[in-house]
Coordinates of C-alpha atoms in Angstrom, one line a residue:
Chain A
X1079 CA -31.7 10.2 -42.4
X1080 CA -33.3 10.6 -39.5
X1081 CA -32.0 7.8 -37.5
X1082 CA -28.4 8.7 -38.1
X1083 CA -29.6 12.4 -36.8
X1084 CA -30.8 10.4 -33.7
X1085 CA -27.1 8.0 -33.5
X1086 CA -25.5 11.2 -34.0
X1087 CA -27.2 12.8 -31.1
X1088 CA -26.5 9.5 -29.1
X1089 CA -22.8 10.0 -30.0
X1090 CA -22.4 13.4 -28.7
X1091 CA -24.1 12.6 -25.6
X1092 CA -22.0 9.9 -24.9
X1093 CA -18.7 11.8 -25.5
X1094 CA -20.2 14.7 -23.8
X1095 CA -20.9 11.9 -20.6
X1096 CA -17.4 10.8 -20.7
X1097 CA -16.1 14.4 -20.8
X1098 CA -18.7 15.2 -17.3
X1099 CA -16.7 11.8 -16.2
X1100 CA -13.3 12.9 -16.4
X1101 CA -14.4 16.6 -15.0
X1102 CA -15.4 14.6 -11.8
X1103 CA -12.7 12.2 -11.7
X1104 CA -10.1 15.2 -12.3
X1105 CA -11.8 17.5 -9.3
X1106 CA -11.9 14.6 -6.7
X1107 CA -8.8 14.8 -4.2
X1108 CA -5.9 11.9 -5.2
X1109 CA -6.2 9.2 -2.7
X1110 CA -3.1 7.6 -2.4
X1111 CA -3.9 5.5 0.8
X1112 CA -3.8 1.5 0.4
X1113 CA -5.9 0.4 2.7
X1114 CA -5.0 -3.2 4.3
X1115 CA -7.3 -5.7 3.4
X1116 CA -6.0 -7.3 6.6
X1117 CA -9.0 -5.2 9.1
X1118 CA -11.0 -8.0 10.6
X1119 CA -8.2 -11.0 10.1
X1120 CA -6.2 -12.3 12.8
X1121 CA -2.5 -11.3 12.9
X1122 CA 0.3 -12.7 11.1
X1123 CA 2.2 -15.4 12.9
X1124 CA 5.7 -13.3 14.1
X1125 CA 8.1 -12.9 16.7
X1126 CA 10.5 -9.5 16.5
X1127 CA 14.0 -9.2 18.5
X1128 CA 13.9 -5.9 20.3
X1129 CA 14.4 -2.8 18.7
X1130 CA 16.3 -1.5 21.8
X1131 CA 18.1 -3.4 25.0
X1132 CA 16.3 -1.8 27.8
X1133 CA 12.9 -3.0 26.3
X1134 CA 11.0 -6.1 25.2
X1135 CA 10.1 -7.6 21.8
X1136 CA 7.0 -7.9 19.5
X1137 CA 5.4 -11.5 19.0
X1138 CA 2.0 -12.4 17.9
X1139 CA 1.2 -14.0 21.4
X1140 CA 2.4 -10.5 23.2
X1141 CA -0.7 -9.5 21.1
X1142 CA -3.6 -11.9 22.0
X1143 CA -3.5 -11.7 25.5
X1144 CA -6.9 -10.7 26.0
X1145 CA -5.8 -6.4 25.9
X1146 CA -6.2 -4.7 23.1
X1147 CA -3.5 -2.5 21.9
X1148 CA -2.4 -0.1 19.1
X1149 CA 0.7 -0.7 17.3
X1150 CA 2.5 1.7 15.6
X1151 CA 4.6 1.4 12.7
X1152 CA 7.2 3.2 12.6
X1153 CA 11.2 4.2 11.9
X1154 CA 13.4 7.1 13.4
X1155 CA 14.0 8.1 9.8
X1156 CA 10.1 9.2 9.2
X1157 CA 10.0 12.8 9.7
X1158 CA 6.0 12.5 10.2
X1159 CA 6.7 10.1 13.0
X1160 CA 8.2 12.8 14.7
X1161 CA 5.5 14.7 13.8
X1162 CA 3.1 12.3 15.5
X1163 CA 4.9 11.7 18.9
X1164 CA 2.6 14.2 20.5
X1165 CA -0.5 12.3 19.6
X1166 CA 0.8 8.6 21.1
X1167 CA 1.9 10.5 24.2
X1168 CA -2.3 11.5 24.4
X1169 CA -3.1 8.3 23.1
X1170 CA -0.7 7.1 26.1
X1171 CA -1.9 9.4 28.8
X1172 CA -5.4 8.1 28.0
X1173 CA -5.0 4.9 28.8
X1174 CA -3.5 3.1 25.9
X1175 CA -1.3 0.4 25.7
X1176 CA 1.1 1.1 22.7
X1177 CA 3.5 -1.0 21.0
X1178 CA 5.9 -0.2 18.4
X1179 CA 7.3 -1.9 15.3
X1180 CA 10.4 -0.5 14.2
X1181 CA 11.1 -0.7 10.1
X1182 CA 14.5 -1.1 9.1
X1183 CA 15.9 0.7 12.0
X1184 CA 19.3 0.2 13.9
X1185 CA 18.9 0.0 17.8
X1186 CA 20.9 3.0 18.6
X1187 CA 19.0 5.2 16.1
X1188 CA 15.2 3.9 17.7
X1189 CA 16.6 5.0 21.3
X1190 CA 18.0 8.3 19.6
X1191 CA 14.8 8.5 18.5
X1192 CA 12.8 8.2 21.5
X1193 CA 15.2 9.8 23.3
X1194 CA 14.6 13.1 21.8
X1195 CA 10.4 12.4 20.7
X1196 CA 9.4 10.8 23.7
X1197 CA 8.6 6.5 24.5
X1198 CA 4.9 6.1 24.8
X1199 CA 5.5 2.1 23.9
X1200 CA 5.6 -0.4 26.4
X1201 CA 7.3 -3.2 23.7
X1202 CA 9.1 -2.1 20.4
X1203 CA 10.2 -5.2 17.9
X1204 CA 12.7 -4.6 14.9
X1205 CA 11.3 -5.3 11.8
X1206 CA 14.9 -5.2 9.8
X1207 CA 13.1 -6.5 6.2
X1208 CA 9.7 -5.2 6.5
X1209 CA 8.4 -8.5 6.7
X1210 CA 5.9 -8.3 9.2
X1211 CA 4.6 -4.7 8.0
X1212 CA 4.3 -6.8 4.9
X1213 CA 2.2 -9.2 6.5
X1214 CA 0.2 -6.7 8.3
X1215 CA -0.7 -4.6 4.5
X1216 CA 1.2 -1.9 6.0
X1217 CA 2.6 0.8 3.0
X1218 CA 4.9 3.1 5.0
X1219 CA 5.6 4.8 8.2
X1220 CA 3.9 5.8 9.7
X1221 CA 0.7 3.6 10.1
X1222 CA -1.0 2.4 13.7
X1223 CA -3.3 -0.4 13.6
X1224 CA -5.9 -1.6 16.4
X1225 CA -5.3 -4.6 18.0
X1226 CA -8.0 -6.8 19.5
X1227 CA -7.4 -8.8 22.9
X1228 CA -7.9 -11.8 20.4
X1229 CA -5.1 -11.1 18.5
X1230 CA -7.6 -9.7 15.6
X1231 CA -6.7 -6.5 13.1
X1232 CA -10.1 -4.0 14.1
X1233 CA -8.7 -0.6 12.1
X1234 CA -6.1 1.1 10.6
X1235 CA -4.5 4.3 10.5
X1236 CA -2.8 5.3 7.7
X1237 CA -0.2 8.3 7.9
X1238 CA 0.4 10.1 11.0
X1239 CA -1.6 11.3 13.8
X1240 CA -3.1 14.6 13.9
X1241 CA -4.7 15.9 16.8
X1242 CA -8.1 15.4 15.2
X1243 CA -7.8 11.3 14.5
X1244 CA -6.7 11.0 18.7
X1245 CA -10.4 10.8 19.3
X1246 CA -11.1 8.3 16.6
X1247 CA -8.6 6.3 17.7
X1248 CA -9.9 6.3 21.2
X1249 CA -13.1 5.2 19.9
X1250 CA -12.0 2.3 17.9
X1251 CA -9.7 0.9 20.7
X1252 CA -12.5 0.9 22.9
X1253 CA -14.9 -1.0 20.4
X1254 CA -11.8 -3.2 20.5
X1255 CA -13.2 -4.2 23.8
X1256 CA -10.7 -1.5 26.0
Chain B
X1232 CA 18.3 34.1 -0.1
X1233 CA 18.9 34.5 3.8
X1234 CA 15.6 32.4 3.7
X1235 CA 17.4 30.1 2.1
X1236 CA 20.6 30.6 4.1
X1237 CA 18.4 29.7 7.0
X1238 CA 16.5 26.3 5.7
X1239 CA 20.2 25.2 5.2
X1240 CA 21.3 26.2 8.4
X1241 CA 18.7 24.5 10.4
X1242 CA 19.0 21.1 7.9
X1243 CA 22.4 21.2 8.6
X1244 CA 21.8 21.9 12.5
X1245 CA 19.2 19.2 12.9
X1246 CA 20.2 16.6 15.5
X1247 CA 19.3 13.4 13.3
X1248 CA 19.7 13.4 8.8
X1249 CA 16.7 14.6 7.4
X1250 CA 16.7 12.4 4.4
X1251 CA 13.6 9.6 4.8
X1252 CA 16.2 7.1 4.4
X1253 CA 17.1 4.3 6.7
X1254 CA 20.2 2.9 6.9
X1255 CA 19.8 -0.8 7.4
X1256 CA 21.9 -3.1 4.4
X1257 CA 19.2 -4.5 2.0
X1258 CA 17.3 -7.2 2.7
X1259 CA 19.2 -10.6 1.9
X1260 CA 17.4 -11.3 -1.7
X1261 CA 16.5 -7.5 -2.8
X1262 CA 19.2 -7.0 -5.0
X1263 CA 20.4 -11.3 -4.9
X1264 CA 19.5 -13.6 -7.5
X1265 CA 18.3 -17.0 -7.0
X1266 CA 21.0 -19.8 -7.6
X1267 CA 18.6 -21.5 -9.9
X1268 CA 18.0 -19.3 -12.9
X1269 CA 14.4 -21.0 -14.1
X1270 CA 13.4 -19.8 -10.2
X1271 CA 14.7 -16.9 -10.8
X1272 CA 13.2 -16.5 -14.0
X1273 CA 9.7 -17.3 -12.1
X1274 CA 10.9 -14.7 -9.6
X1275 CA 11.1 -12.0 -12.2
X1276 CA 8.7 -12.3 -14.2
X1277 CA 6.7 -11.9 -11.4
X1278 CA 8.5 -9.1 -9.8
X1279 CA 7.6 -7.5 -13.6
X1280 CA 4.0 -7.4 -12.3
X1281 CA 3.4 -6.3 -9.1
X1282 CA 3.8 -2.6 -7.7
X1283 CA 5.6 -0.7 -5.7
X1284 CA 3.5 0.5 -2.5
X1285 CA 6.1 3.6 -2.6
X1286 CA 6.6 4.4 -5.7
X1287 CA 3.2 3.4 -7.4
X1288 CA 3.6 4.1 -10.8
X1289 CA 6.5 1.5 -10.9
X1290 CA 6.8 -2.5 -10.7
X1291 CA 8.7 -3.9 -7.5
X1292 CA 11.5 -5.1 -10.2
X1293 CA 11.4 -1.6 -11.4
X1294 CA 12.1 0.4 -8.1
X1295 CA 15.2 0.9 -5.6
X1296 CA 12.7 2.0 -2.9
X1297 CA 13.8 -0.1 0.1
X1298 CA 10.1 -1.2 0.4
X1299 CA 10.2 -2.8 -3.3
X1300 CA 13.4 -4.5 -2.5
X1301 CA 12.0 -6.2 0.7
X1302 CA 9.1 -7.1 -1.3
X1303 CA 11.4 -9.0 -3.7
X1304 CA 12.8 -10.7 -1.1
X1305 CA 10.0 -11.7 -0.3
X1306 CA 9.2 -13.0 -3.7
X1307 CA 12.5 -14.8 -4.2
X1308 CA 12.6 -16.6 -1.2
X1309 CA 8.7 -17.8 -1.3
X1310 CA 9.5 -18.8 -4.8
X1311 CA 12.7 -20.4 -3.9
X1312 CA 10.6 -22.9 -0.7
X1313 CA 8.7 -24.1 -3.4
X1314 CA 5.1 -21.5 -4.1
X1315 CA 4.4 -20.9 -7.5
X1316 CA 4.1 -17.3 -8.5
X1317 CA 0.2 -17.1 -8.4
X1318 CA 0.6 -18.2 -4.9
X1319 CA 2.8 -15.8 -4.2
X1320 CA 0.7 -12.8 -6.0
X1321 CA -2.4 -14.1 -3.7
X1322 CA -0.5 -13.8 -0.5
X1323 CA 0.3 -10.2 -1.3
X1324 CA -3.1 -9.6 -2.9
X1325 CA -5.2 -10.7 0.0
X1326 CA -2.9 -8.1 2.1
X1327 CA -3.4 -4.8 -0.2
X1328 CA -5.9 -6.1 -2.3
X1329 CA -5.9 -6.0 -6.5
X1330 CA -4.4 -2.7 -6.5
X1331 CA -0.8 -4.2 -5.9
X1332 CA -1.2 -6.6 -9.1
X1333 CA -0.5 -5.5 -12.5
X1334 CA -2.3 -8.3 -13.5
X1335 CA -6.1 -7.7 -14.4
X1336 CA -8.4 -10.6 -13.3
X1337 CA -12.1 -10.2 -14.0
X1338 CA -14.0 -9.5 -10.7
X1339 CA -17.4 -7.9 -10.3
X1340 CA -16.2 -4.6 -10.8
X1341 CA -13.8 -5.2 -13.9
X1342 CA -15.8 -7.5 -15.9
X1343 CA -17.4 -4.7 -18.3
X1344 CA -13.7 -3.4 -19.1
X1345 CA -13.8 -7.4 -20.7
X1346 CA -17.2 -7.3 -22.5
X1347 CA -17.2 -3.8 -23.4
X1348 CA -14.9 -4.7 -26.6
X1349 CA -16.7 -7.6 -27.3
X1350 CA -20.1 -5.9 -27.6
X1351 CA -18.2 -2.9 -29.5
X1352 CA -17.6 -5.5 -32.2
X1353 CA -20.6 -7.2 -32.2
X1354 CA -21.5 -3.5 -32.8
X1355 CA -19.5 -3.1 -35.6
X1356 CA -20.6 -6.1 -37.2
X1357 CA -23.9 -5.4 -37.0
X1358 CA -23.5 -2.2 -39.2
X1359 CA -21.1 -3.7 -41.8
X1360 CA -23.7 -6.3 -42.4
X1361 CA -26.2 -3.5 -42.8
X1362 CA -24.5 -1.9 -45.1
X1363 CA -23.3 -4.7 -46.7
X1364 CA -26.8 -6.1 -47.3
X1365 CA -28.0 -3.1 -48.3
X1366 CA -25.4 -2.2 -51.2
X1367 CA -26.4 -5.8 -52.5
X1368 CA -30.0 -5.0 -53.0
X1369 CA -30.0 -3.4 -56.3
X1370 CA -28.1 -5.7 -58.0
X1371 CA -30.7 -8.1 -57.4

Protein backbone atom coordinates (compact mmCIF):
# COMPACT_ATOMS: atom_id res chain seq x y z
CA UNK A 1 0.00 0.00 0.00
CA UNK A 2 2.55 2.09 0.66
CA UNK A 3 4.60 1.86 -2.39
CA UNK A 4 1.76 2.54 -4.67
CA UNK A 5 1.19 5.88 -2.25
CA UNK A 6 4.83 6.62 -3.19
CA UNK A 7 4.27 5.65 -7.46
CA UNK A 8 1.23 7.67 -7.05
CA UNK A 9 3.14 10.64 -5.73
CA UNK A 10 5.87 9.98 -8.48
CA UNK A 11 2.99 10.20 -11.02
CA UNK A 12 1.63 13.43 -10.00
CA UNK A 13 4.97 14.98 -9.97
CA UNK A 14 5.80 13.91 -13.22
CA UNK A 15 2.46 15.21 -14.77
CA UNK A 16 2.73 18.21 -12.63
CA UNK A 17 6.70 18.55 -14.36
CA UNK A 18 5.32 18.27 -17.71
CA UNK A 19 2.56 20.78 -17.02
CA UNK A 20 5.71 23.42 -15.51
CA UNK A 21 7.11 22.26 -19.17
CA UNK A 22 4.52 23.31 -21.38
CA UNK A 23 3.95 26.75 -19.05
CA UNK A 24 7.68 27.54 -20.14
CA UNK A 25 7.53 26.37 -23.59
CA UNK A 26 4.02 28.39 -24.09
CA UNK A 27 5.58 31.84 -22.48
CA UNK A 28 8.92 31.76 -24.50
CA UNK A 29 8.60 34.17 -27.71
CA UNK A 30 7.97 31.88 -31.19
CA UNK A 31 11.23 31.89 -32.97
CA UNK A 32 10.55 31.49 -36.45
CA UNK A 33 14.17 32.24 -37.76
CA UNK A 34 16.11 29.34 -39.58
CA UNK A 35 19.31 29.92 -39.13
CA UNK A 36 21.81 28.87 -42.11
CA UNK A 37 23.89 26.18 -41.18
CA UNK A 38 26.04 27.68 -43.95
CA UNK A 39 28.03 30.41 -41.18
CA UNK A 40 31.71 29.36 -41.33
CA UNK A 41 31.54 27.34 -44.93
CA UNK A 42 32.80 28.78 -47.96
CA UNK A 43 30.22 30.06 -50.61
CA UNK A 44 28.42 28.17 -53.03
CA UNK A 45 29.96 27.92 -56.45
CA UNK A 46 27.57 30.72 -58.68
CA UNK A 47 27.75 33.22 -61.19
CA UNK A 48 24.31 35.69 -61.48
CA UNK A 49 23.47 37.86 -64.75
CA UNK A 50 22.79 41.39 -63.63
CA UNK A 51 19.79 42.36 -62.07
CA UNK A 52 19.92 45.75 -63.87
CA UNK A 53 21.97 47.05 -67.21
CA UNK A 54 23.84 49.93 -65.69
CA UNK A 55 25.46 47.55 -63.06
CA UNK A 56 27.55 44.34 -62.76
CA UNK A 57 26.80 40.79 -61.75
CA UNK A 58 27.27 38.43 -58.67
CA UNK A 59 29.83 35.45 -59.00
CA UNK A 60 31.51 33.55 -56.25
CA UNK A 61 35.01 34.91 -57.44
CA UNK A 62 33.48 38.73 -57.20
CA UNK A 63 33.36 37.52 -53.58
CA UNK A 64 36.87 36.04 -52.60
CA UNK A 65 38.89 38.84 -53.59
CA UNK A 66 40.53 39.36 -50.53
CA UNK A 67 37.42 42.37 -49.27
CA UNK A 68 34.92 41.33 -47.31
CA UNK A 69 31.45 42.33 -48.02
CA UNK A 70 27.79 42.06 -47.00
CA UNK A 71 25.34 40.79 -49.39
CA UNK A 72 21.92 41.38 -49.15
CA UNK A 73 19.18 39.35 -50.14
CA UNK A 74 16.63 40.89 -51.42
CA UNK A 75 13.46 41.65 -53.98
CA UNK A 76 11.55 44.95 -54.87
CA UNK A 77 8.40 43.11 -53.76
CA UNK A 78 9.57 42.83 -49.90
CA UNK A 79 7.95 45.56 -48.12
CA UNK A 80 10.63 45.15 -45.15
CA UNK A 81 13.29 45.74 -47.75
CA UNK A 82 12.06 48.98 -48.15
CA UNK A 83 11.88 49.22 -44.68
CA UNK A 84 15.63 48.51 -44.39
CA UNK A 85 17.10 50.85 -47.22
CA UNK A 86 17.90 53.40 -44.51
CA UNK A 87 20.12 50.97 -42.61
CA UNK A 88 22.37 49.80 -45.93
CA UNK A 89 22.68 53.49 -46.80
CA UNK A 90 24.51 53.73 -42.94
CA UNK A 91 25.94 50.52 -43.49
CA UNK A 92 27.20 52.17 -46.88
CA UNK A 93 28.24 55.53 -45.58
CA UNK A 94 30.39 53.62 -43.08
CA UNK A 95 32.49 52.14 -45.26
CA UNK A 96 30.82 48.97 -46.49
CA UNK A 97 31.01 47.40 -49.53
CA UNK A 98 27.45 45.95 -50.34
CA UNK A 99 26.21 43.63 -52.88
CA UNK A 100 22.88 42.70 -53.65
CA UNK A 101 21.10 39.45 -54.74
CA UNK A 102 17.91 40.03 -56.27
CA UNK A 103 15.17 36.99 -55.77
CA UNK A 104 12.83 36.54 -58.51
CA UNK A 105 12.90 40.05 -59.57
CA UNK A 106 12.42 41.56 -63.22
CA UNK A 107 15.22 44.16 -64.08
CA UNK A 108 12.96 47.07 -64.50
CA UNK A 109 11.23 46.49 -61.09
CA UNK A 110 14.97 46.22 -59.13
CA UNK A 111 15.82 49.75 -60.76
CA UNK A 112 12.15 50.99 -59.82
CA UNK A 113 13.10 49.83 -56.78
CA UNK A 114 16.28 51.54 -56.08
CA UNK A 115 15.21 54.27 -57.85
CA UNK A 116 12.71 55.28 -55.24
CA UNK A 117 14.72 53.46 -51.88
CA UNK A 118 18.07 54.44 -52.72
CA UNK A 119 21.43 52.01 -54.35
CA UNK A 120 23.85 51.42 -51.66
CA UNK A 121 25.17 48.15 -53.86
CA UNK A 122 28.06 48.34 -55.86
CA UNK A 123 27.01 44.71 -57.85
CA UNK A 124 23.35 43.31 -57.80
CA UNK A 125 22.96 39.57 -59.47
CA UNK A 126 19.42 38.11 -60.45
CA UNK A 127 18.67 35.22 -58.67
CA UNK A 128 15.38 34.35 -60.98
CA UNK A 129 14.82 30.54 -59.18
CA UNK A 130 16.20 31.20 -55.75
CA UNK A 131 18.86 28.93 -56.35
CA UNK A 132 21.63 30.53 -54.92
CA UNK A 133 19.60 31.91 -51.82
CA UNK A 134 19.06 28.23 -51.65
CA UNK A 135 22.53 27.49 -51.60
CA UNK A 136 23.36 30.11 -49.20
CA UNK A 137 20.29 28.66 -46.39
CA UNK A 138 18.67 31.80 -46.98
CA UNK A 139 14.54 31.60 -46.04
CA UNK A 140 13.23 34.95 -47.29
CA UNK A 141 13.92 38.54 -47.97
CA UNK A 142 15.20 40.05 -46.51
CA UNK A 143 18.48 38.40 -45.15
CA UNK A 144 22.31 40.01 -45.42
CA UNK A 145 25.08 37.72 -44.88
CA UNK A 146 28.87 38.60 -44.02
CA UNK A 147 31.25 37.77 -46.47
CA UNK A 148 34.91 37.08 -45.79
CA UNK A 149 37.77 38.33 -48.24
CA UNK A 150 38.21 34.36 -48.60
CA UNK A 151 35.06 33.89 -49.93
CA UNK A 152 33.86 32.39 -46.41
CA UNK A 153 30.01 32.85 -44.87
CA UNK A 154 31.14 34.75 -41.18
CA UNK A 155 27.22 35.75 -39.99
CA UNK A 156 23.85 36.15 -40.88
CA UNK A 157 21.15 38.48 -40.62
CA UNK A 158 17.94 37.36 -40.69
CA UNK A 159 14.96 39.85 -41.46
CA UNK A 160 15.49 43.37 -41.96
CA UNK A 161 17.67 45.91 -40.58
CA UNK A 162 16.79 48.01 -37.69
CA UNK A 163 18.73 50.83 -36.61
CA UNK A 164 19.89 48.76 -33.57
CA UNK A 165 21.50 45.58 -35.63
CA UNK A 166 23.74 48.57 -37.87
CA UNK A 167 26.29 48.38 -35.15
CA UNK A 168 26.34 44.65 -34.99
CA UNK A 169 26.79 44.47 -38.40
CA UNK A 170 29.69 46.84 -38.28
CA UNK A 171 31.26 44.71 -35.86
CA UNK A 172 30.95 41.42 -37.61
CA UNK A 173 32.25 42.85 -41.02
CA UNK A 174 35.17 44.09 -39.27
CA UNK A 175 35.97 40.63 -37.54
CA UNK A 176 35.56 39.70 -41.17
CA UNK A 177 38.94 41.23 -41.45
CA UNK A 178 37.45 44.95 -42.83
CA UNK B 1 -14.63 53.90 -41.66
CA UNK B 2 -12.71 57.13 -43.15
CA UNK B 3 -9.79 55.14 -41.40
CA UNK B 4 -10.52 52.74 -43.59
CA UNK B 5 -11.33 54.95 -46.54
CA UNK B 6 -7.84 56.13 -46.03
CA UNK B 7 -5.68 52.63 -45.76
CA UNK B 8 -7.40 52.06 -49.19
CA UNK B 9 -6.60 55.29 -50.55
CA UNK B 10 -2.96 55.20 -49.74
CA UNK B 11 -2.79 51.10 -50.94
CA UNK B 12 -4.27 52.19 -53.90
CA UNK B 13 -1.83 55.40 -54.21
CA UNK B 14 1.30 53.53 -53.48
CA UNK B 15 3.81 53.80 -56.33
CA UNK B 16 4.70 49.91 -56.60
CA UNK B 17 1.72 46.64 -55.55
CA UNK B 18 1.80 46.11 -52.13
CA UNK B 19 1.23 42.42 -52.31
CA UNK B 20 4.69 40.36 -51.27
CA UNK B 21 4.42 38.75 -54.53
CA UNK B 22 6.92 38.69 -57.31
CA UNK B 23 6.10 38.38 -60.59
CA UNK B 24 8.68 36.17 -62.21
CA UNK B 25 6.97 32.80 -64.21
CA UNK B 26 7.81 29.71 -61.94
CA UNK B 27 10.74 28.11 -61.96
CA UNK B 28 11.12 25.54 -64.88
CA UNK B 29 10.26 22.24 -62.73
CA UNK B 30 7.98 23.80 -59.84
CA UNK B 31 4.80 22.89 -61.16
CA UNK B 32 6.64 20.27 -64.28
CA UNK B 33 6.81 16.78 -63.84
CA UNK B 34 9.62 14.63 -64.72
CA UNK B 35 9.33 12.67 -68.10
CA UNK B 36 10.24 9.52 -66.32
CA UNK B 37 7.42 8.76 -63.88
CA UNK B 38 9.65 6.20 -61.39
CA UNK B 39 11.96 9.72 -61.09
CA UNK B 40 9.28 11.44 -60.58
CA UNK B 41 7.84 9.17 -58.23
CA UNK B 42 11.37 9.51 -56.33
CA UNK B 43 10.84 13.21 -56.79
CA UNK B 44 7.55 13.18 -54.82
CA UNK B 45 7.85 11.21 -52.38
CA UNK B 46 10.50 13.19 -51.37
CA UNK B 47 8.90 16.51 -51.95
CA UNK B 48 6.10 14.65 -49.37
CA UNK B 49 8.91 15.21 -46.70
CA UNK B 50 10.60 18.17 -46.66
CA UNK B 51 9.23 21.73 -45.54
CA UNK B 52 8.34 24.68 -46.62
CA UNK B 53 10.78 27.59 -45.29
CA UNK B 54 7.62 29.92 -45.88
CA UNK B 55 4.95 28.23 -44.99
CA UNK B 56 6.33 25.86 -42.16
CA UNK B 57 3.60 23.92 -41.22
CA UNK B 58 3.38 22.50 -44.87
CA UNK B 59 5.58 20.07 -47.09
CA UNK B 60 7.31 21.75 -50.25
CA UNK B 61 4.78 19.29 -52.33
CA UNK B 62 2.13 20.73 -50.24
CA UNK B 63 2.64 24.67 -50.81
CA UNK B 64 2.25 27.24 -53.83
CA UNK B 65 4.69 29.57 -51.96
CA UNK B 66 7.09 30.54 -54.81
CA UNK B 67 9.92 29.43 -52.43
CA UNK B 68 8.44 25.70 -52.13
CA UNK B 69 8.15 25.66 -55.86
CA UNK B 70 11.89 26.59 -56.44
CA UNK B 71 12.68 24.12 -53.97
CA UNK B 72 11.03 21.42 -56.07
CA UNK B 73 12.80 22.38 -58.79
CA UNK B 74 15.46 21.93 -57.23
CA UNK B 75 14.51 18.39 -56.23
CA UNK B 76 13.32 17.31 -59.67
CA UNK B 77 16.19 18.37 -61.47
CA UNK B 78 18.94 16.87 -58.89
CA UNK B 79 16.89 13.78 -59.01
CA UNK B 80 16.56 13.85 -62.67
CA UNK B 81 21.08 14.21 -63.10
CA UNK B 82 21.14 11.10 -61.32
CA UNK B 83 21.27 11.87 -56.92
CA UNK B 84 19.19 9.74 -55.04
CA UNK B 85 16.73 11.33 -52.72
CA UNK B 86 18.83 11.00 -49.51
CA UNK B 87 21.36 12.86 -51.36
CA UNK B 88 19.26 15.29 -52.14
CA UNK B 89 17.58 15.70 -48.45
CA UNK B 90 21.48 16.09 -47.26
CA UNK B 91 22.27 18.84 -49.57
CA UNK B 92 19.32 20.81 -48.20
CA UNK B 93 19.86 19.52 -44.66
CA UNK B 94 23.35 20.65 -44.34
CA UNK B 95 22.00 24.26 -45.59
CA UNK B 96 19.03 24.67 -42.89
CA UNK B 97 19.82 21.94 -40.82
CA UNK B 98 17.18 18.93 -39.60
CA UNK B 99 14.48 21.40 -39.16
CA UNK B 100 13.70 21.28 -43.03
CA UNK B 101 13.31 17.37 -42.97
CA UNK B 102 10.17 15.70 -42.02
CA UNK B 103 12.12 12.86 -41.58
CA UNK B 104 13.30 11.99 -37.93
CA UNK B 105 16.87 10.59 -37.81
CA UNK B 106 18.23 9.80 -34.31
CA UNK B 107 20.98 12.41 -33.38
CA UNK B 108 22.19 13.30 -29.98
CA UNK B 109 19.40 15.27 -29.19
CA UNK B 110 16.46 12.96 -30.54
CA UNK B 111 17.61 9.72 -29.47
CA UNK B 112 15.41 9.63 -26.07
CA UNK B 113 12.20 10.36 -28.25
CA UNK B 114 13.42 6.57 -29.65
CA UNK B 115 14.22 4.79 -26.26
CA UNK B 116 11.63 6.49 -24.30
CA UNK B 117 8.94 3.92 -25.68
CA UNK B 118 11.11 1.21 -25.40
CA UNK B 119 11.83 1.67 -21.71
CA UNK B 120 7.93 2.56 -21.29
CA UNK B 121 7.42 -1.06 -22.27
CA UNK B 122 10.01 -2.71 -20.62
CA UNK B 123 8.06 -0.79 -17.87
CA UNK B 124 4.97 -2.23 -18.46
CA UNK B 125 6.31 -5.59 -18.65
CA UNK B 126 7.85 -5.45 -15.63
CA UNK B 127 4.45 -4.79 -13.78
CA UNK B 128 2.38 -7.34 -15.73
CA UNK B 129 4.87 -9.96 -14.69
CA UNK B 130 4.46 -8.67 -11.06
CA UNK B 131 1.18 -8.99 -11.07
CA UNK B 132 1.11 -11.97 -12.99
CA UNK B 133 3.48 -13.81 -10.61
CA UNK B 134 1.78 -12.68 -7.80
CA UNK B 135 -1.92 -13.86 -8.69
CA UNK B 136 -0.21 -17.34 -9.25
CA UNK B 137 1.02 -17.69 -5.77
CA UNK B 138 -1.87 -18.99 -3.98
CA UNK B 139 -2.74 -21.48 -6.21
CA UNK B 140 0.42 -23.01 -5.45
Amino acid sequence: MKRLRIFLWVLVAVVGGLFVLFGYQLTQPKDEFIQSAMVGEPLPDFDLRPAIDTMPGLSKADLADGKPRLVNIFASWCLPCRAEAPQLETLRAAGADIVGIAIRDRPEDVAMFLQLYGNPFTAIGADDISQVQLELGSSGVPETFVIDGNGVITYQHIGDIRPEHVQTILYQLREAGA
Amino acid sequence: MRRLLLVTALVLSSPMPLAAQDSLPPAPYAYQQLDDPELEAKATDLMHTLRCLKCQSQSIADSDAPMAGDMRHQVRTRIAAGESPAEVRQWLVDRYGEYVSYQPRVTASTWPLFVAPLLVLLLAAFILRGRLVKRKEPGK
